[in-house]
Short mmCIF file of C-alpha atoms in Angstrom, two decimals:
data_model
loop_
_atom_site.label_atom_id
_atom_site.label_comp_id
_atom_site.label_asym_id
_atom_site.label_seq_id
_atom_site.Cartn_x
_atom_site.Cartn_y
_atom_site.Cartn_z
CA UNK R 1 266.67 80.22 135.12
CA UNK R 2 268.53 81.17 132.10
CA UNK R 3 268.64 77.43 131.24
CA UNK R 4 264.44 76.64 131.52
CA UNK R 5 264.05 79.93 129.16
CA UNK R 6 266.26 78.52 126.65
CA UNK R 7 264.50 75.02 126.91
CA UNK R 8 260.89 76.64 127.20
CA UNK R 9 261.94 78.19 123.32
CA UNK R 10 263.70 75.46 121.75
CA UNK R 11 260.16 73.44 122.68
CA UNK R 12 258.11 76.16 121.05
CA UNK R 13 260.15 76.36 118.24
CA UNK R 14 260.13 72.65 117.55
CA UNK R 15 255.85 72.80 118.08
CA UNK R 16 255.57 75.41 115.30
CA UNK R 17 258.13 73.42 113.02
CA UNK R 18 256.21 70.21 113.30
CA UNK R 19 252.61 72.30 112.68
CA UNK R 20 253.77 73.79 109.17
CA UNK R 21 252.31 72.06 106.48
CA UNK R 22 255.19 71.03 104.49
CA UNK R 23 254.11 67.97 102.69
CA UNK R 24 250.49 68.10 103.53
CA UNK R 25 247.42 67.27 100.99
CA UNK R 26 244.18 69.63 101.62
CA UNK R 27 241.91 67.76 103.98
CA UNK R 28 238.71 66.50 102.02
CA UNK R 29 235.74 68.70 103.04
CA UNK R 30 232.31 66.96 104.20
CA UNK R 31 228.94 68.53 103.88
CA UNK R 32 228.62 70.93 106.08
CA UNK R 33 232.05 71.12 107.16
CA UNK R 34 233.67 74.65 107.03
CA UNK R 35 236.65 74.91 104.78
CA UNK R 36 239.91 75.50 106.84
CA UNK R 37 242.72 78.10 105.60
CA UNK R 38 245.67 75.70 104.02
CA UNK R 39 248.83 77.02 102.65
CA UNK R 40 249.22 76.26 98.69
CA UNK R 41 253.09 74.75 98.49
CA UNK R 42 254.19 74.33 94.50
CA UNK R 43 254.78 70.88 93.97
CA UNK R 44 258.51 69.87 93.88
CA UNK R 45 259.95 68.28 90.64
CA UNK R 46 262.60 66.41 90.65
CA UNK R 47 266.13 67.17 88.75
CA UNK R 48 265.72 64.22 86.40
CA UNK R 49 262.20 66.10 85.01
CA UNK R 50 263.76 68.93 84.26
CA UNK R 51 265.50 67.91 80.66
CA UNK R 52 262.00 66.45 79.63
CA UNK R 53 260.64 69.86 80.36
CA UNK R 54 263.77 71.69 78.77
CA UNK R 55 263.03 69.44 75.49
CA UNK R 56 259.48 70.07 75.51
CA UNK R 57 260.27 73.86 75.68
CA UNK R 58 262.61 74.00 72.71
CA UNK R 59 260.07 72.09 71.01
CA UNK R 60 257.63 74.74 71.33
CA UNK R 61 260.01 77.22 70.43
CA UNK R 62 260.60 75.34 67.34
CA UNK R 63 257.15 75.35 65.94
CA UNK R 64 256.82 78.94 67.26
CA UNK R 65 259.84 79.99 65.00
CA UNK R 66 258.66 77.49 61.93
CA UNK R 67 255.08 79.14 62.05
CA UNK R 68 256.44 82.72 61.80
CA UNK R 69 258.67 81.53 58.74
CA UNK R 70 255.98 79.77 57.21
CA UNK R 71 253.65 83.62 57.91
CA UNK R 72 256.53 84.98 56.22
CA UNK R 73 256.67 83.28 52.95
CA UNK R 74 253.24 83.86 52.88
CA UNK R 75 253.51 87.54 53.16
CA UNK R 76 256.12 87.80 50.50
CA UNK R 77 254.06 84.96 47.63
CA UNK R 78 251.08 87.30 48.37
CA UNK R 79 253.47 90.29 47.46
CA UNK R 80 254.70 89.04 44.62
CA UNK R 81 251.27 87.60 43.13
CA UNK R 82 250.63 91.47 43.74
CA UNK R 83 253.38 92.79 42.07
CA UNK R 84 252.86 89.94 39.32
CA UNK R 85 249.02 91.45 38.64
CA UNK R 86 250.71 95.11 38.26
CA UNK R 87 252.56 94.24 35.76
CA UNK R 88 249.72 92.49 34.38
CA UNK R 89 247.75 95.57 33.67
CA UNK R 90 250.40 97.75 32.35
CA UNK R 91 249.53 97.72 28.78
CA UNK R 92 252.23 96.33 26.68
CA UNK R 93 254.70 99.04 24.65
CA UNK R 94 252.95 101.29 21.92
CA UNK R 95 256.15 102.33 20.49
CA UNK R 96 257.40 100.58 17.47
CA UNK R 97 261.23 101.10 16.12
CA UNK R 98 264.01 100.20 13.53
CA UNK R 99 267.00 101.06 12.99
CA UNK R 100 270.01 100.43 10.91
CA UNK R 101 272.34 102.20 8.49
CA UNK R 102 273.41 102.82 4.71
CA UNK R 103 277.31 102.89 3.28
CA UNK R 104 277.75 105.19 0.57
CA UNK R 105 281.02 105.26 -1.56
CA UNK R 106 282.26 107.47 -4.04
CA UNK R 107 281.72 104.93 -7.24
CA UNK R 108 278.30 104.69 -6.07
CA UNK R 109 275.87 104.62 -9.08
CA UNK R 110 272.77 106.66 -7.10
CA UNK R 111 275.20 109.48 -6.83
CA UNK R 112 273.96 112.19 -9.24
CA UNK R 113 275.56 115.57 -10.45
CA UNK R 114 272.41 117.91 -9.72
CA UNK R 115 274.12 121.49 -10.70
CA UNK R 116 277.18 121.10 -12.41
CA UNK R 117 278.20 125.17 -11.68
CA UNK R 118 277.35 125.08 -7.78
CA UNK R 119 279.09 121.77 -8.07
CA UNK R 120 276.22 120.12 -6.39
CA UNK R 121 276.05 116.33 -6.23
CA UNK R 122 272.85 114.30 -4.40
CA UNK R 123 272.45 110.38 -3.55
CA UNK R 124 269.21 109.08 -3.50
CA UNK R 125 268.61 105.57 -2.07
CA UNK R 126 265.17 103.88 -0.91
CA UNK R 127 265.23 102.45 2.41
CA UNK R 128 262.21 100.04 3.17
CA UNK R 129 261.57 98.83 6.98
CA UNK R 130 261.76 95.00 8.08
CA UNK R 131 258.22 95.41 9.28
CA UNK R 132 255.70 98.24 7.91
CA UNK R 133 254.81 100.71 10.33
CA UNK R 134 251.12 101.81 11.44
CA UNK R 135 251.81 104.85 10.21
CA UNK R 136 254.72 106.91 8.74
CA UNK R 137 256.91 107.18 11.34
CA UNK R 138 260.01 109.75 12.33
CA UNK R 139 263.45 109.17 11.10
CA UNK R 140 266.88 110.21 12.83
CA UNK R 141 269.75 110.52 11.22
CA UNK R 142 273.74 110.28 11.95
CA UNK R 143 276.35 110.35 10.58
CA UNK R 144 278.88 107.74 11.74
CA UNK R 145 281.45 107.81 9.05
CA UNK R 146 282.85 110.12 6.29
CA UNK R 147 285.70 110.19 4.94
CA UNK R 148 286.63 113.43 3.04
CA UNK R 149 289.57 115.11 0.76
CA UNK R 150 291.84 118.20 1.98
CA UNK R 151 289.46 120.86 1.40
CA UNK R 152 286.07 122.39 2.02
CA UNK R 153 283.19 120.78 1.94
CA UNK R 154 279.11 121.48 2.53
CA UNK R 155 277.42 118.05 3.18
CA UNK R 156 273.75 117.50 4.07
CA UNK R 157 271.32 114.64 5.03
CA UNK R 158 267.65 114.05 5.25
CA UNK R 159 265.10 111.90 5.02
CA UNK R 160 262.62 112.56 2.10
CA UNK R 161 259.11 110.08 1.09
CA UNK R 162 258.29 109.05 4.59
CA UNK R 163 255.82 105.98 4.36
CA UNK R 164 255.00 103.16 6.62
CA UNK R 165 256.97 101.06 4.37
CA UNK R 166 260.24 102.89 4.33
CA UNK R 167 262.01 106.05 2.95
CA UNK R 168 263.99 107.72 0.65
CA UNK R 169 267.73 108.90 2.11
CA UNK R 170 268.92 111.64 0.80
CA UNK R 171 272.72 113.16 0.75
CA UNK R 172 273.99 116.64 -0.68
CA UNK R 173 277.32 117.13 -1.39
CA UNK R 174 279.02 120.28 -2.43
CA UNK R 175 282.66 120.72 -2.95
CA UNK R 176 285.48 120.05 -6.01
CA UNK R 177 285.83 116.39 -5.42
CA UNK R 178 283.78 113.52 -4.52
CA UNK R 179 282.84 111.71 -0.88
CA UNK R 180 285.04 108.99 -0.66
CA UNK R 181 283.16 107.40 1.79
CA UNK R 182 280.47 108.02 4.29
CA UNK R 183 278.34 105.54 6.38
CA UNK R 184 274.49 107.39 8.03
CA UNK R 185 273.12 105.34 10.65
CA UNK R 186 269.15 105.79 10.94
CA UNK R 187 266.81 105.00 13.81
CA UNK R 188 262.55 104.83 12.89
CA UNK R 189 259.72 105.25 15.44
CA UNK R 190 256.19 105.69 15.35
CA UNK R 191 253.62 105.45 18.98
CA UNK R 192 250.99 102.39 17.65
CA UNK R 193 248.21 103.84 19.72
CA UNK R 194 248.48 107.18 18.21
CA UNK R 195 247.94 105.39 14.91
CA UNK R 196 245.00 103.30 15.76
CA UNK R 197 243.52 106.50 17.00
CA UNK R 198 243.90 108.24 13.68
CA UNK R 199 242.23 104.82 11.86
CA UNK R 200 239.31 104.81 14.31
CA UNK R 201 238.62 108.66 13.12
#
């Protein structure tokens, strides 16, 4: 009994194997023929297509990777042409300078006595700019160098006859002996737009 059972299941099971659809096309449907229910099996492909298909996807991934570089430079040339028409509009510097210095020694003929009982002695020298300014333009003095005897001494600088050409530098001295030596660096600087304003008035 035991035996038909086990013979009776091994036949079913071999029916339903054999009815499974496991290389089976979809039967072509006629006019007026109803559709039947098929199972939709994923076609197999074979180990040798699967390096075509690897190479195909690294392809893609290669133009995938080349078209975000190439979105990239893009980005940054259209930044930079940005940055480029900025600077473009800033309007160029309004502030003109000079600069440079005078060396004074003690056998220097522009060194006058001025008041021969407060021992007073002055140097007077005309300093004209490389380029003339738009207008008269501030002057900042320094004093760099000196080179003085054992004993007190009052000393004074300034810039006197301010023109847009150049000025007069001016030194005071007061003590028994004479300066040495003393070097006075100078800077000019005058804004250009504030001096086209005061023409235009």
């Amino acid at each position: 009994m035991k035996a038909l059972v086990l013979f009776l299941a091994l036949l079913s099971f071999a029916v339903i194997l054999a009815n499974q659809p496991w290389d089976r096309q979809p039967a072509p449907t006629t006019p007026g023929s109803s559709p039947t229910s098929q199972a939709n099996w994923l076609p197999w492909t074979p180990d040798k297509q699967l390096p075509e298909l690897q190479q195909r996807l690294a392809q893609v991934e290669e133009r995938l990777q080349k078209g975000l570089q190439e979105a990239s430079l893009a980005q940054r040339v259209a930044e930079t042409e940005q940055k480029l028409a900025q600077m473009a509009a800033i309007p160029p510097a309004s502030l003109q300078m000079d600069n440079g210095f005078v060396l004074v020694k003690k056998g220097d003929s522009n060194w006058k006595l001025t008041d021969i009982f407060a021992r007073l002695r002055q140097f007077r020298q005309r300093v004209t700019f490389a380029k003339p300014f738009a207008q008269p333009p501030r002057i900042m003095l320094g004093i760099t160098l000196i080179e003085l005897p054992a004993e007190k001494l009052r000393l004074q600088t300034r810039a006197e006859e301010i023109d847009s050409n150049g000025f007069t530098l001016v030194f005071e001295s007061r003590s028994e002996s004479r300066i040495e030596e003393m070097q006075v660096d100078w800077f000019a600087f005058a804004d250009r737009a504030a001096a086209q304003g005061t023409q235009a008035r």
